[in-house]
Short mmCIF file of C-alpha atoms in Angstrom, two decimals:
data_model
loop_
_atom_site.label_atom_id
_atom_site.label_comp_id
_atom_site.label_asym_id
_atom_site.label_seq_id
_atom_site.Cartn_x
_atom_site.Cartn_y
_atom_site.Cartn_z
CA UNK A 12 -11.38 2.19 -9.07
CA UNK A 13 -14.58 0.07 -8.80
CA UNK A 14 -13.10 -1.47 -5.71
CA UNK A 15 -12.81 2.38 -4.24
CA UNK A 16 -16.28 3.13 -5.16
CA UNK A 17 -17.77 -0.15 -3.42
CA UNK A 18 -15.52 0.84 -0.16
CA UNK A 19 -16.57 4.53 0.27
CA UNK A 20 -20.90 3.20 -0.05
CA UNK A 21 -20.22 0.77 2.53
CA UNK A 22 -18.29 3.32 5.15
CA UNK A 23 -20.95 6.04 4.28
CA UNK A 24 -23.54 4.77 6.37
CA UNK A 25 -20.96 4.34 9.52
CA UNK A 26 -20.29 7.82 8.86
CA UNK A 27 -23.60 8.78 9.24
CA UNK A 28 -23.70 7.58 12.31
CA UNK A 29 -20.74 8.38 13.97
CA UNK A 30 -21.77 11.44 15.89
CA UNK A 31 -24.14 9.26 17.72
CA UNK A 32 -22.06 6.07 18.65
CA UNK A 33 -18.86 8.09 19.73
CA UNK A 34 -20.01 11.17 21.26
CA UNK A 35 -19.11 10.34 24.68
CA UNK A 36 -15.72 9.71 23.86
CA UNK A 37 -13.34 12.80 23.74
CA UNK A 38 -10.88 11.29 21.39
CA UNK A 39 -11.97 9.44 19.25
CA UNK A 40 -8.76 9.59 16.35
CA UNK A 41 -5.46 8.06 17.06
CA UNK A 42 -2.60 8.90 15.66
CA UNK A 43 -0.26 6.19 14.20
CA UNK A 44 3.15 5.88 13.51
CA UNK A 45 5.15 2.31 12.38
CA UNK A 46 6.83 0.31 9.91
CA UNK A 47 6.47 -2.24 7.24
CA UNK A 48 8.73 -4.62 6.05
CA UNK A 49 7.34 -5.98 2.87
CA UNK A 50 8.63 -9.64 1.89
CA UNK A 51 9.32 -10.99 -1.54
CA UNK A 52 6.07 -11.04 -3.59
CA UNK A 53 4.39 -13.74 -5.03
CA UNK A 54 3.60 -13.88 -7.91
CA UNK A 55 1.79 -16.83 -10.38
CA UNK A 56 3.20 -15.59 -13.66
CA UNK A 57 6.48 -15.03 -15.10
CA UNK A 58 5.16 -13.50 -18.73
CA UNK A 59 6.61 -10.56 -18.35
CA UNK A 60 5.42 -6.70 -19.59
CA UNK A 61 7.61 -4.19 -21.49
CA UNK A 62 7.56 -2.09 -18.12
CA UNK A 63 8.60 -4.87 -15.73
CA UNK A 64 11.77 -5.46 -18.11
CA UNK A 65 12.77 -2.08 -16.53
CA UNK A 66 12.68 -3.12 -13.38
CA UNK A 67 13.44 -5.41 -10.43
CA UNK A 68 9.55 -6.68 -9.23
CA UNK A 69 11.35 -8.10 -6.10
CA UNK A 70 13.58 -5.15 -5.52
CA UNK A 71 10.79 -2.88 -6.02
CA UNK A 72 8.13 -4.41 -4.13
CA UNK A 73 9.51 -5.17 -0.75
CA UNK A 74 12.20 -3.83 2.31
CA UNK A 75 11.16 -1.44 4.52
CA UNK A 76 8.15 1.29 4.65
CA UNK A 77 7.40 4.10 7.08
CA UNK A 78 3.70 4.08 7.99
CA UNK A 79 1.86 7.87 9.20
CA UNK A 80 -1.73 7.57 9.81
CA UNK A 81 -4.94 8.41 11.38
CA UNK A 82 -7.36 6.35 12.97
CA UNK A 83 -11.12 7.37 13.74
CA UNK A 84 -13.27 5.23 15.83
CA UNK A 85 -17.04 4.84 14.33
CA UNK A 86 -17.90 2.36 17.42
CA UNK A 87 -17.07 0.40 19.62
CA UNK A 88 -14.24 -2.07 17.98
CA UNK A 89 -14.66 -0.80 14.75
CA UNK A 90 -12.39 2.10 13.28
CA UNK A 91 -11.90 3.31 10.05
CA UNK A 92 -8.28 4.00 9.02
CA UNK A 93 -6.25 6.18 6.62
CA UNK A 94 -2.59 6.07 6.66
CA UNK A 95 0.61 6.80 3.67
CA UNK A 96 3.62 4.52 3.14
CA UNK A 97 6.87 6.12 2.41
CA UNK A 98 9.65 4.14 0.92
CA UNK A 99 12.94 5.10 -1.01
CA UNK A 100 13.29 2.32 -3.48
CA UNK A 101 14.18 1.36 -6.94
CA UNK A 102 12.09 2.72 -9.91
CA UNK A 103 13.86 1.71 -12.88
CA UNK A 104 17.30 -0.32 -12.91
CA UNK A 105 20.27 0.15 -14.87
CA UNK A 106 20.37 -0.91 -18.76
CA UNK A 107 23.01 -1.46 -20.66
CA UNK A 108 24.01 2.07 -22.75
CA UNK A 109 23.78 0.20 -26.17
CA UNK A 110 20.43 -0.71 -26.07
CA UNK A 111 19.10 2.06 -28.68
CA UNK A 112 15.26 0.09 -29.18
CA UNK A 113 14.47 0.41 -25.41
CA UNK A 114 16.54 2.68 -23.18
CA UNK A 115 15.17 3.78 -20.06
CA UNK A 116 18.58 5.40 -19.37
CA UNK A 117 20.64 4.99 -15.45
CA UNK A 118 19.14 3.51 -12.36
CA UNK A 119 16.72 6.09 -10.29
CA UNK A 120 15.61 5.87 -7.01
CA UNK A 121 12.56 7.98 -5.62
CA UNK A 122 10.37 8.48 -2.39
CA UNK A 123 7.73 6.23 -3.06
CA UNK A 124 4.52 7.05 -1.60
CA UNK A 125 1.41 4.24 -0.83
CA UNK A 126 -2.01 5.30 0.12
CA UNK A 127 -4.11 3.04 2.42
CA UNK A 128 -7.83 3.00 3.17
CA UNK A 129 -9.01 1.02 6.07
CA UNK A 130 -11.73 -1.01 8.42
CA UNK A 131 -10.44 -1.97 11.69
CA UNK A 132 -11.99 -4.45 14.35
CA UNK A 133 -11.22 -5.12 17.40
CA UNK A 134 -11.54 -8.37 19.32
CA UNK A 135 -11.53 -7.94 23.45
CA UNK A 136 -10.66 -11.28 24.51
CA UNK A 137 -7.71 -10.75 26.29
CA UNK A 138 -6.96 -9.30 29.59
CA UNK A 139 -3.92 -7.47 28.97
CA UNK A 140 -4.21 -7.04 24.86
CA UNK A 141 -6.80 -7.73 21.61
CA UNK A 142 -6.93 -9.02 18.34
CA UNK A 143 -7.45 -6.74 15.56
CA UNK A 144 -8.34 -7.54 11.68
CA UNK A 145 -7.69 -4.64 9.36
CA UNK A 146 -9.07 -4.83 5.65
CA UNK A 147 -9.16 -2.55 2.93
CA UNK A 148 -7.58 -1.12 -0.07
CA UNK A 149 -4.45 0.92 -0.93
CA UNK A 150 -2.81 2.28 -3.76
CA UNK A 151 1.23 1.19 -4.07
CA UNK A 152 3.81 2.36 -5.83
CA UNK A 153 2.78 6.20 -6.48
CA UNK A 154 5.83 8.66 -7.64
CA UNK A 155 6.99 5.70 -9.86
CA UNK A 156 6.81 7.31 -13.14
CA UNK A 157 9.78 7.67 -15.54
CA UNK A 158 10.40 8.47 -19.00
CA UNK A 159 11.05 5.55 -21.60
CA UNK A 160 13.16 6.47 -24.86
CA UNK A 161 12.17 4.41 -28.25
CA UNK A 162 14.25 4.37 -31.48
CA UNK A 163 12.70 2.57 -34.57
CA UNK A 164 12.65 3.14 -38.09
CA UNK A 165 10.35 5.96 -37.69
CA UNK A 166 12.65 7.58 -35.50
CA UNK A 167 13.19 8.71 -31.58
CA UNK A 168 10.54 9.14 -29.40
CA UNK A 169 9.67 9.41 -25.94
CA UNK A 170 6.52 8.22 -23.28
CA UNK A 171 6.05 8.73 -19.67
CA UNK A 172 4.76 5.22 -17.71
CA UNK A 173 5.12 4.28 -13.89
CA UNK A 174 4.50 1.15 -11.26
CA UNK A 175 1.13 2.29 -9.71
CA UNK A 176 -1.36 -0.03 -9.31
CA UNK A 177 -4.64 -0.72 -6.41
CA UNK A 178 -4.31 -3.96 -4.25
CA UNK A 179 -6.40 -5.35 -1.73
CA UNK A 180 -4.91 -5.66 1.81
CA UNK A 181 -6.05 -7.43 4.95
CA UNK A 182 -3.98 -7.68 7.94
CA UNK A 183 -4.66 -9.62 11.55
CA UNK A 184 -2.47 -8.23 14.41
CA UNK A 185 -2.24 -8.15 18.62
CA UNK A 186 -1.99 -4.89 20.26
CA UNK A 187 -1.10 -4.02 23.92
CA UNK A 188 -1.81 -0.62 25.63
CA UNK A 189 -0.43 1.61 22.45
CA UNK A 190 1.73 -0.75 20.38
CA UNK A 191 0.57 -2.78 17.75
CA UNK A 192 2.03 -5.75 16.13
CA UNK A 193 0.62 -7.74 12.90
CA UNK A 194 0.91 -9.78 9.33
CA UNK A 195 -0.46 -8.94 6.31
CA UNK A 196 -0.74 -9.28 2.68
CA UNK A 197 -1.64 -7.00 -0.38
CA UNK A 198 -3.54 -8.77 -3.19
CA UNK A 199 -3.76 -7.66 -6.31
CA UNK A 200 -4.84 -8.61 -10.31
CA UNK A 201 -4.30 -5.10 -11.80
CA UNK A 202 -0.64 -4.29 -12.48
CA UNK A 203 1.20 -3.25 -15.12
CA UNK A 204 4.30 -5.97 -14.66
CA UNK A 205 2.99 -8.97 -16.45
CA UNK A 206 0.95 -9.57 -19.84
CA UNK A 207 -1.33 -11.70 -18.58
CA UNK A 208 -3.95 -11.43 -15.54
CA UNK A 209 -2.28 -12.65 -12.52
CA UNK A 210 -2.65 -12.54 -8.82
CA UNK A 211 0.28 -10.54 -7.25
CA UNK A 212 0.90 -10.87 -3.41
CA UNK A 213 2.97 -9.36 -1.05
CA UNK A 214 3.24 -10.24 2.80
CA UNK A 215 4.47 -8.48 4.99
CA UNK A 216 4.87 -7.61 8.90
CA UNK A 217 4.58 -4.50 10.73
CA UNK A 218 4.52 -2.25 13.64
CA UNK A 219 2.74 0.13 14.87
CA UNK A 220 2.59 3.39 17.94
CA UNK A 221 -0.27 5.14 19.16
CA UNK A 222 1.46 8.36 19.15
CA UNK A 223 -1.49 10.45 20.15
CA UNK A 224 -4.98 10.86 20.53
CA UNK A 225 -6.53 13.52 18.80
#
């Protein structure tokens, strides 16, 4: 959340400006369609939490994504970018029926929705195409939660948890006319899967389509 905070002082005062750097320019917000494919995290602990035994972190955490965004250009080479992820992956995976202390019940699947918030430069150095660097923040894993059944002495009872957690991302890409191609990699120290404070990385490649300008 403090990381949120920081990023929406530092765009305010581009904001405040914007009327006066991109007037001239009739369309100033692209819209942007692509896909992600996420690759096997990295991660520097293996001390699992209670809520990663109920899940595959691999599984969970990487395949493909569909990407829908928006794009506004501030100024010149610099945009600021908000765009959702939408993946149908694992939640929580099977357990065996037996296991009265922790049961989390069947395997579930669900839409799984990201949220990404965005600074985007460009770099006009070629003819025929630019370099861009993307950085910002985004929130994975959202839709995640599921409902965890406990038996103990006391007796049953039931709690609600889920996978969500805030990551850094920063991406460096080529684009050509309206297509966009890049690498990338979410950073984070701030989920739920391990007991310990660890870094947790996932790279990934993607593509991108300038559908429309707006």
């Amino acid at each position: 959340m403090k990381l949120l905070r920081l990023f929406v002082l530092v765009i305010s005062p581009l904001f405040l400006n914007a009327q006066k750097t991109v007037g001239d320019d009739k369309n100033p917000i692209q819209f942007l369609v692509g896909t992600e494919y996420r690759i096997t995290p990295i991660y520097g602990s293996t001390i699992l939490s209670k809520n990663a035994s109920f899940t595959n972190i691999d599984t969970q955490n990487s395949g493909i994504a569909l990407n829908l965004g928006l794009e506004y250009e501030i100024i010149k080479n610099l945009g600021l970018g908000f765009s959702n992820g939408f993946r149908y992956d694992m939640v929580i995976a099977q357990r065996p029926d037996g296991d009265n202390a922790i049961n989390a019940g069947t395997i579930d699947y669900k839409l799984i929705v990201d949220y990404h918030l965005y600074l985007a430069y460009t770099y006009n150095i070629f003819p025929r195409g630019d370099i861009f660097v993307n950085a910002g923040i985004s929130l994975l894993n959202t839709n995640t939660d599921f409902t965890i059944k406990e038996i103990d002495q006391y007796g049953e009872g039931f709690y609600i948890s889920e996978f969500s957690f805030f990551a850094n991302r920063i991406s460096i890409g080529f684009q050509s006319l309206k297509s966009r191609i890049y690498l990338g990699v979410y950073v984070s120290k701030t989920t739920d899967y391990f007991d310990v404070t660890t870094s947790f990385m996932i790279p990934h490649i993607g593509f991108s389509y300038n559908l429309a300008r707006l």
